[in-house]
Each structure stands twice: as C-alpha cells, then as structure tokens.
Amino acid sequence: MRVLLVEDDVRVAAAVASGLRKRGYEVDCAGSIAEALDAAPVDIVLLDLGLPDGDGMDLCRMLRARQPEVGIIAVTARGEERDRVTGLLTGADDYVVKPFSMAELHARMAAVLRRAARSTPATHQVDIGGLTIDFTARRVLRGGIEVTLTRKEFDILAALARRPGMAVARDRIIIEVWQTSYVGPHVLDVHMAALRGKLGDPGLVQTVRGVGYRLNTEPG
C-alpha cells in the first residue's frame, strides 16, 4: 500500500514515515504543495494543512480533482471544529488532529481504505484471459464451464479482475477481501494457491514480486 506523506516538518515526517514503514506501507514524502503534485499516484495521502507554499486545503482540492478515488486524511494541528468541517467539505475523507498515536493513524487509514474499496464502481460482468466473471451472480466460467470457488477465492479474483493487467498490492487485496489490514502472514497465499489450482492455468494469476498479483489479460 503506497502512502504520500505531505509534511513540511522534517522531524515529524521522519517519525511518521518510519512508523508506517514498520507496518508495511511504502511511503513517499513531500514537504510542499509543489512536491506533492509531482509525486506518483498513491493509495492514500496524509496531508498537513500548514505548508510553506500554500494552504493544504487547496492541495486537497487539487489531489481530489486529479485522483478522485484516492484516500485523503488531513493530519494537522488545526483542531477547531470549523477547520475540521472545512477539511472534510474540501475533500478529505478523515481528519486527525496532532498530536496523535500511530495506532490511531493506522486505524483511520485502514477505515478510509476500506471505504474506498467498497465505493469502487462495480462492473456486472467482464471477460478476461479466457474467463467470464459475473460480479453480480458471483459466478466464474472458463471455456463455458463453471469454476466453483469459495467466497474468499471469488473475492480475490474479483479484486484482480477489476484491475485487469494491473499489479494489485497484497495489502489492497487483503483490505478488499477481509475488510482489515492484517490477516496473518500466509492466509492470502493459501487462498491464492487454491484459486490458481481451480482456474487450471498457472499463468493466469501472476505474481508480481515485491508488490502482489496481476490477472493476465491474455487467454492461456
């Protein structure tokens, strides 16, 4: 899971980035609006509102316009009710007032990512890599023959099928399928092995080393 941390206080940024990396996040840091706008797309943004080259709320609007699905959490010392309301109306998904604990921040990040996963626009049916996947009926056909999957196996496949040909991070799959950020070190691997076996094509679900998995769009 990739995070953009927008914070101009170097010591605060270093401490938060270190805490997030220990929890398995990939963290990019930006100390200004200009640096944030030059950053690569991410899954979630932690945004300080007091930045040296402008107001963080303006940056929030720009980020939301550029990447509507990204999660944004305002992380700031501005604790007045009017500031919290303005931040949420500007486009932030949540608002955390400094000082905060890493446990609270992590929990809020997980909640925002869960909401983002649930709000992903649904497609009723797709044909990918020789598979027909019906999201509404929760059915999978391969060569016209139904493949019987468990609930978790179907959800894993659906998470990949909504992003055909794209690498999907392990953490993203776990959040979408289990609605939590942690399920144990090998739970996803066990379900993935079972899914691959049932699909009958070892090259259909590909491992992207250091990232996660990708659904091959070319039929085997």
PDB file of C-alpha atoms in Angstrom:
ATOM      1  CA  MET A   1       0.000   0.000   0.000  1.00  0.00           C
ATOM      2  CA  ARG A   2       1.548   3.288  -1.125  1.00  0.00           C
ATOM      3  CA  VAL A   3       1.251   6.446   1.011  1.00  0.00           C
ATOM      4  CA  LEU A   4       2.072  10.060   0.206  1.00  0.00           C
ATOM      5  CA  LEU A   5       3.005  11.918   3.390  1.00  0.00           C
ATOM      6  CA  VAL A   6       2.790  15.692   2.882  1.00  0.00           C
ATOM      7  CA  GLU A   7       4.506  17.288   5.880  1.00  0.00           C
ATOM      8  CA  ASP A   8       6.977  20.194   5.988  1.00  0.00           C
ATOM      9  CA  ASP A   9       8.321  19.422   9.487  1.00  0.00           C
ATOM     10  CA  VAL A  10      11.226  17.086   8.761  1.00  0.00           C
ATOM     11  CA  ARG A  11      11.252  15.510  12.223  1.00  0.00           C
ATOM     12  CA  VAL A  12       7.515  14.809  12.213  1.00  0.00           C
ATOM     13  CA  ALA A  13       7.709  13.423   8.664  1.00  0.00           C
ATOM     14  CA  ALA A  14      10.601  11.119   9.575  1.00  0.00           C
ATOM     15  CA  ALA A  15       8.804   9.768  12.652  1.00  0.00           C
ATOM     16  CA  VAL A  16       5.503   9.144  10.861  1.00  0.00           C
ATOM     17  CA  ALA A  17       7.190   7.642   7.800  1.00  0.00           C
ATOM     18  CA  SER A  18       9.223   5.290   9.992  1.00  0.00           C
ATOM     19  CA  GLY A  19       6.100   4.146  11.854  1.00  0.00           C
ATOM     20  CA  LEU A  20       4.224   3.499   8.617  1.00  0.00           C
ATOM     21  CA  ARG A  21       7.091   1.578   7.031  1.00  0.00           C
ATOM     22  CA  LYS A  22       7.228  -0.683  10.086  1.00  0.00           C
ATOM     23  CA  ARG A  23       3.581  -1.518   9.351  1.00  0.00           C
ATOM     24  CA  GLY A  24       4.398  -2.452   5.772  1.00  0.00           C
ATOM     25  CA  TYR A  25       3.451   0.733   3.917  1.00  0.00           C
ATOM     26  CA  GLU A  26       5.534   2.228   1.127  1.00  0.00           C
ATOM     27  CA  VAL A  27       5.923   5.920   1.930  1.00  0.00           C
ATOM     28  CA  ASP A  28       6.729   8.866  -0.337  1.00  0.00           C
ATOM     29  CA  CYS A  29       7.366  12.187   1.409  1.00  0.00           C
ATOM     30  CA  ALA A  30       6.667  15.713   0.179  1.00  0.00           C
ATOM     31  CA  GLY A  31       7.367  18.936   2.049  1.00  0.00           C
ATOM     32  CA  SER A  32       5.352  21.309  -0.113  1.00  0.00           C
ATOM     33  CA  ILE A  33       2.412  21.570  -2.487  1.00  0.00           C
ATOM     34  CA  ALA A  34       4.779  21.559  -5.464  1.00  0.00           C
ATOM     35  CA  GLU A  35       6.478  18.344  -4.351  1.00  0.00           C
ATOM     36  CA  ALA A  36       3.131  16.680  -3.627  1.00  0.00           C
ATOM     37  CA  LEU A  37       1.828  17.479  -7.111  1.00  0.00           C
ATOM     38  CA  ASP A  38       4.983  15.967  -8.639  1.00  0.00           C
ATOM     39  CA  ALA A  39       4.585  12.712  -6.681  1.00  0.00           C
ATOM     40  CA  ALA A  40       3.460   9.441  -8.270  1.00  0.00           C
ATOM     41  CA  PRO A  41      -0.127   8.210  -7.736  1.00  0.00           C
ATOM     42  CA  VAL A  42      -0.724   6.556  -4.359  1.00  0.00           C
ATOM     43  CA  ASP A  43      -3.462   4.745  -2.450  1.00  0.00           C
ATOM     44  CA  ILE A  44      -3.765   7.268   0.370  1.00  0.00           C
ATOM     45  CA  VAL A  45      -2.487  10.763   1.220  1.00  0.00           C
ATOM     46  CA  LEU A  46      -1.672  12.062   4.705  1.00  0.00           C
ATOM     47  CA  LEU A  47      -1.887  15.814   4.365  1.00  0.00           C
ATOM     48  CA  ASP A  48      -0.608  18.508   6.706  1.00  0.00           C
ATOM     49  CA  LEU A  49      -2.586  21.689   6.082  1.00  0.00           C
ATOM     50  CA  GLY A  50       0.161  24.171   7.017  1.00  0.00           C
ATOM     51  CA  LEU A  51       2.578  24.060   4.074  1.00  0.00           C
ATOM     52  CA  PRO A  52       5.276  26.594   3.115  1.00  0.00           C
ATOM     53  CA  ASP A  53       3.965  27.315  -0.387  1.00  0.00           C
ATOM     54  CA  GLY A  54       0.227  27.449   0.256  1.00  0.00           C
ATOM     55  CA  ASP A  55      -2.772  26.086   2.146  1.00  0.00           C
ATOM     56  CA  GLY A  56      -3.071  22.322   2.360  1.00  0.00           C
ATOM     57  CA  MET A  57      -6.805  22.586   1.739  1.00  0.00           C
ATOM     58  CA  ASP A  58      -6.058  23.920  -1.737  1.00  0.00           C
ATOM     59  CA  LEU A  59      -3.798  20.926  -2.294  1.00  0.00           C
ATOM     60  CA  CYS A  60      -6.590  18.645  -1.065  1.00  0.00           C
ATOM     61  CA  ARG A  61      -8.893  20.039  -3.756  1.00  0.00           C
ATOM     62  CA  MET A  62      -6.238  19.562  -6.435  1.00  0.00           C
ATOM     63  CA  LEU A  63      -5.452  15.995  -5.401  1.00  0.00           C
ATOM     64  CA  ARG A  64      -9.134  15.086  -5.259  1.00  0.00           C
ATOM     65  CA  ALA A  65      -9.708  16.516  -8.741  1.00  0.00           C
ATOM     66  CA  ARG A  66      -6.695  14.663 -10.160  1.00  0.00           C
ATOM     67  CA  GLN A  67      -7.272  11.301  -8.463  1.00  0.00           C
ATOM     68  CA  PRO A  68     -10.912  11.087  -7.270  1.00  0.00           C
ATOM     69  CA  GLU A  69     -10.569   7.620  -5.732  1.00  0.00           C
ATOM     70  CA  VAL A  70      -7.525   8.365  -3.550  1.00  0.00           C
ATOM     71  CA  GLY A  71      -7.979   8.357   0.220  1.00  0.00           C
ATOM     72  CA  ILE A  72      -7.053  11.659   1.882  1.00  0.00           C
ATOM     73  CA  ILE A  73      -6.583  12.192   5.619  1.00  0.00           C
ATOM     74  CA  ALA A  74      -5.846  15.685   6.901  1.00  0.00           C
ATOM     75  CA  VAL A  75      -3.190  15.394   9.620  1.00  0.00           C
ATOM     76  CA  THR A  76      -2.837  18.796  11.235  1.00  0.00           C
ATOM     77  CA  ALA A  77      -2.578  20.903  14.371  1.00  0.00           C
ATOM     78  CA  ARG A  78      -5.726  22.805  13.379  1.00  0.00           C
ATOM     79  CA  GLY A  79      -8.183  21.349  15.850  1.00  0.00           C
ATOM     80  CA  GLU A  80     -11.059  23.835  15.760  1.00  0.00           C
ATOM     81  CA  GLU A  81     -14.431  22.483  14.657  1.00  0.00           C
ATOM     82  CA  ARG A  82     -14.632  24.911  11.730  1.00  0.00           C
ATOM     83  CA  ASP A  83     -11.254  23.659  10.457  1.00  0.00           C
ATOM     84  CA  ARG A  84     -12.359  20.024  10.667  1.00  0.00           C
ATOM     85  CA  VAL A  85     -15.618  20.765   8.876  1.00  0.00           C
ATOM     86  CA  THR A  86     -13.850  22.773   6.159  1.00  0.00           C
ATOM     87  CA  GLY A  87     -11.304  19.999   5.652  1.00  0.00           C
ATOM     88  CA  LEU A  88     -13.988  17.358   5.230  1.00  0.00           C
ATOM     89  CA  LEU A  89     -16.023  19.548   2.883  1.00  0.00           C
ATOM     90  CA  THR A  90     -12.900  20.272   0.843  1.00  0.00           C
ATOM     91  CA  GLY A  91     -12.478  16.584   0.050  1.00  0.00           C
ATOM     92  CA  ALA A  92     -10.662  14.926   2.948  1.00  0.00           C
ATOM     93  CA  ASP A  93     -12.015  11.505   3.986  1.00  0.00           C
ATOM     94  CA  ASP A  94     -10.940  11.935   7.605  1.00  0.00           C
ATOM     95  CA  TYR A  95      -9.290  14.478   9.888  1.00  0.00           C
ATOM     96  CA  VAL A  96      -6.660  13.712  12.536  1.00  0.00           C
ATOM     97  CA  VAL A  97      -5.507  16.380  14.982  1.00  0.00           C
ATOM     98  CA  LYS A  98      -1.907  16.455  16.200  1.00  0.00           C
ATOM     99  CA  PRO A  99      -0.608  15.009  18.433  1.00  0.00           C
ATOM    100  CA  PHE A 100      -1.823  11.518  17.567  1.00  0.00           C
ATOM    101  CA  SER A 101      -0.665   7.949  18.094  1.00  0.00           C
ATOM    102  CA  MET A 102       0.478   5.685  15.272  1.00  0.00           C
ATOM    103  CA  ALA A 103      -2.172   3.180  16.351  1.00  0.00           C
ATOM    104  CA  GLU A 104      -4.929   5.770  15.819  1.00  0.00           C
ATOM    105  CA  LEU A 105      -3.492   6.887  12.480  1.00  0.00           C
ATOM    106  CA  HIS A 106      -3.160   3.307  11.249  1.00  0.00           C
ATOM    107  CA  ALA A 107      -6.756   2.525  12.251  1.00  0.00           C
ATOM    108  CA  ARG A 108      -8.072   5.611  10.472  1.00  0.00           C
ATOM    109  CA  MET A 109      -6.059   4.778   7.350  1.00  0.00           C
ATOM    110  CA  ALA A 110      -7.449   1.237   7.303  1.00  0.00           C
ATOM    111  CA  ALA A 111     -11.008   2.586   7.655  1.00  0.00           C
ATOM    112  CA  VAL A 112     -10.552   5.047   4.774  1.00  0.00           C
ATOM    113  CA  LEU A 113      -9.077   2.334   2.557  1.00  0.00           C
ATOM    114  CA  ARG A 114     -11.986   0.001   3.358  1.00  0.00           C
ATOM    115  CA  ARG A 115     -14.489   2.684   2.394  1.00  0.00           C
ATOM    116  CA  ALA A 116     -12.593   3.358  -0.833  1.00  0.00           C
ATOM    117  CA  ALA A 117     -12.677  -0.344  -1.701  1.00  0.00           C
ATOM    118  CA  ARG A 118     -16.426  -0.574  -1.100  1.00  0.00           C
ATOM    119  CA  SER A 119     -17.104   2.501  -3.230  1.00  0.00           C
ATOM    120  CA  THR A 120     -15.179   1.257  -6.288  1.00  0.00           C
ATOM    121  CA  PRO A 121     -17.597   1.384  -9.227  1.00  0.00           C
ATOM    122  CA  ALA A 122     -18.932  -2.088  -9.996  1.00  0.00           C
ATOM    123  CA  THR A 123     -18.966  -3.780 -13.395  1.00  0.00           C
ATOM    124  CA  HIS A 124     -21.537  -6.545 -13.694  1.00  0.00           C
ATOM    125  CA  GLN A 125     -19.510  -8.871 -15.923  1.00  0.00           C
ATOM    126  CA  VAL A 126     -16.088  -8.989 -17.570  1.00  0.00           C
ATOM    127  CA  ASP A 127     -14.307 -11.359 -19.963  1.00  0.00           C
ATOM    128  CA  ILE A 128     -10.607 -11.593 -19.133  1.00  0.00           C
ATOM    129  CA  GLY A 129      -7.922 -14.114 -20.020  1.00  0.00           C
ATOM    130  CA  GLY A 130     -10.417 -16.755 -21.117  1.00  0.00           C
ATOM    131  CA  LEU A 131     -12.578 -16.230 -18.021  1.00  0.00           C
ATOM    132  CA  THR A 132     -16.100 -14.830 -17.780  1.00  0.00           C
ATOM    133  CA  ILE A 133     -16.584 -13.266 -14.356  1.00  0.00           C
ATOM    134  CA  ASP A 134     -20.097 -12.263 -13.288  1.00  0.00           C
ATOM    135  CA  PHE A 135     -19.740  -9.999 -10.248  1.00  0.00           C
ATOM    136  CA  THR A 136     -23.462  -9.859  -9.516  1.00  0.00           C
ATOM    137  CA  ALA A 137     -24.124 -13.602  -9.662  1.00  0.00           C
ATOM    138  CA  ARG A 138     -20.636 -14.370  -8.261  1.00  0.00           C
ATOM    139  CA  ARG A 139     -20.014 -16.938 -10.995  1.00  0.00           C
ATOM    140  CA  VAL A 140     -16.874 -17.730 -12.974  1.00  0.00           C
ATOM    141  CA  LEU A 141     -16.847 -19.569 -16.309  1.00  0.00           C
ATOM    142  CA  ARG A 142     -13.791 -20.890 -18.107  1.00  0.00           C
ATOM    143  CA  GLY A 143     -14.427 -22.141 -21.631  1.00  0.00           C
ATOM    144  CA  GLY A 144     -18.149 -22.131 -20.870  1.00  0.00           C
ATOM    145  CA  ILE A 145     -17.700 -24.394 -17.838  1.00  0.00           C
ATOM    146  CA  GLU A 146     -18.400 -23.040 -14.376  1.00  0.00           C
ATOM    147  CA  VAL A 147     -15.499 -22.916 -11.926  1.00  0.00           C
ATOM    148  CA  THR A 148     -16.649 -23.468  -8.354  1.00  0.00           C
ATOM    149  CA  LEU A 149     -14.929 -21.043  -5.988  1.00  0.00           C
ATOM    150  CA  THR A 150     -15.258 -20.327  -2.295  1.00  0.00           C
ATOM    151  CA  ARG A 151     -16.393 -16.885  -1.211  1.00  0.00           C
ATOM    152  CA  LYS A 152     -12.849 -15.686  -0.473  1.00  0.00           C
ATOM    153  CA  GLU A 153     -11.464 -17.166  -3.683  1.00  0.00           C
ATOM    154  CA  PHE A 154     -14.087 -15.320  -5.721  1.00  0.00           C
ATOM    155  CA  ASP A 155     -13.422 -12.063  -3.848  1.00  0.00           C
ATOM    156  CA  ILE A 156      -9.678 -12.349  -4.530  1.00  0.00           C
ATOM    157  CA  LEU A 157     -10.307 -12.970  -8.218  1.00  0.00           C
ATOM    158  CA  ALA A 158     -12.767 -10.058  -8.332  1.00  0.00           C
ATOM    159  CA  ALA A 159     -10.212  -7.713  -6.769  1.00  0.00           C
ATOM    160  CA  LEU A 160      -7.796  -8.599  -9.574  1.00  0.00           C
ATOM    161  CA  ALA A 161     -10.438  -8.605 -12.329  1.00  0.00           C
ATOM    162  CA  ARG A 162     -11.483  -5.032 -11.525  1.00  0.00           C
ATOM    163  CA  ARG A 163      -7.931  -4.006 -12.485  1.00  0.00           C
ATOM    164  CA  PRO A 164      -7.121  -6.296 -15.443  1.00  0.00           C
ATOM    165  CA  GLY A 165      -3.460  -6.444 -16.331  1.00  0.00           C
ATOM    166  CA  MET A 166      -2.504  -4.212 -13.393  1.00  0.00           C
ATOM    167  CA  ALA A 167      -0.365  -5.199 -10.436  1.00  0.00           C
ATOM    168  CA  VAL A 168      -2.525  -5.189  -7.287  1.00  0.00           C
ATOM    169  CA  ALA A 169      -0.740  -4.893  -3.950  1.00  0.00           C
ATOM    170  CA  ARG A 170      -1.149  -7.678  -1.393  1.00  0.00           C
ATOM    171  CA  ASP A 171      -2.362  -5.141   1.182  1.00  0.00           C
ATOM    172  CA  ARG A 172      -5.028  -3.851  -1.215  1.00  0.00           C
ATOM    173  CA  ILE A 173      -6.334  -7.379  -1.825  1.00  0.00           C
ATOM    174  CA  ILE A 174      -6.411  -8.128   1.902  1.00  0.00           C
ATOM    175  CA  ILE A 175      -8.335  -4.928   2.692  1.00  0.00           C
ATOM    176  CA  GLU A 176     -10.888  -5.551  -0.052  1.00  0.00           C
ATOM    177  CA  VAL A 177     -11.403  -9.241   0.711  1.00  0.00           C
ATOM    178  CA  TRP A 178     -11.091  -9.408   4.504  1.00  0.00           C
ATOM    179  CA  GLN A 179     -12.037  -5.801   5.343  1.00  0.00           C
ATOM    180  CA  THR A 180      -8.988  -5.468   7.559  1.00  0.00           C
ATOM    181  CA  SER A 181      -5.326  -4.628   7.046  1.00  0.00           C
ATOM    182  CA  TYR A 182      -3.908  -7.833   8.572  1.00  0.00           C
ATOM    183  CA  VAL A 183      -4.975 -11.490   8.360  1.00  0.00           C
ATOM    184  CA  GLY A 184      -1.771 -13.389   9.102  1.00  0.00           C
ATOM    185  CA  PRO A 185       1.389 -13.956   7.066  1.00  0.00           C
ATOM    186  CA  HIS A 186       0.220 -16.822   4.826  1.00  0.00           C
ATOM    187  CA  VAL A 187      -3.586 -16.596   4.656  1.00  0.00           C
ATOM    188  CA  LEU A 188      -3.629 -14.848   1.268  1.00  0.00           C
ATOM    189  CA  ASP A 189      -1.003 -17.255  -0.106  1.00  0.00           C
ATOM    190  CA  VAL A 190      -3.102 -20.293   0.832  1.00  0.00           C
ATOM    191  CA  HIS A 191      -6.238 -18.892  -0.810  1.00  0.00           C
ATOM    192  CA  MET A 192      -4.273 -17.795  -3.871  1.00  0.00           C
ATOM    193  CA  ALA A 193      -2.808 -21.274  -4.331  1.00  0.00           C
ATOM    194  CA  ALA A 194      -6.291 -22.795  -4.138  1.00  0.00           C
ATOM    195  CA  LEU A 195      -7.648 -20.230  -6.621  1.00  0.00           C
ATOM    196  CA  ARG A 196      -4.867 -20.896  -9.115  1.00  0.00           C
ATOM    197  CA  GLY A 197      -5.449 -24.625  -8.866  1.00  0.00           C
ATOM    198  CA  LYS A 198      -9.153 -24.280  -9.595  1.00  0.00           C
ATOM    199  CA  LEU A 199      -8.616 -21.923 -12.545  1.00  0.00           C
ATOM    200  CA  GLY A 200      -6.415 -24.564 -14.142  1.00  0.00           C
ATOM    201  CA  ASP A 201      -3.924 -22.155 -15.703  1.00  0.00           C
ATOM    202  CA  PRO A 202      -0.792 -21.335 -13.658  1.00  0.00           C
ATOM    203  CA  GLY A 203      -0.084 -18.272 -15.768  1.00  0.00           C
ATOM    204  CA  LEU A 204      -3.494 -16.668 -15.340  1.00  0.00           C
ATOM    205  CA  VAL A 205      -2.818 -15.140 -11.923  1.00  0.00           C
ATOM    206  CA  GLN A 206       0.744 -13.873 -11.996  1.00  0.00           C
ATOM    207  CA  THR A 207       2.940 -12.981  -9.035  1.00  0.00           C
ATOM    208  CA  VAL A 208       4.463  -9.512  -9.177  1.00  0.00           C
ATOM    209  CA  ARG A 209       7.495  -9.836  -6.945  1.00  0.00           C
ATOM    210  CA  GLY A 210       7.604  -7.352  -4.095  1.00  0.00           C
ATOM    211  CA  VAL A 211       4.139  -5.994  -4.949  1.00  0.00           C
ATOM    212  CA  GLY A 212       1.345  -8.547  -5.179  1.00  0.00           C
ATOM    213  CA  TYR A 213      -0.530 -10.185  -8.056  1.00  0.00           C
ATOM    214  CA  ARG A 214      -1.790  -9.451 -11.556  1.00  0.00           C
ATOM    215  CA  LEU A 215      -4.553 -11.054 -13.631  1.00  0.00           C
ATOM    216  CA  ASN A 216      -3.180 -11.889 -17.070  1.00  0.00           C
ATOM    217  CA  THR A 217      -5.478 -10.469 -19.737  1.00  0.00           C
ATOM    218  CA  GLU A 218      -4.299 -12.889 -22.443  1.00  0.00           C
ATOM    219  CA  PRO A 219      -6.004 -16.293 -22.587  1.00  0.00           C
ATOM    220  CA  GLY A 220      -3.750 -19.216 -21.765  1.00  0.00           C
TER     221      GLY A 220
END
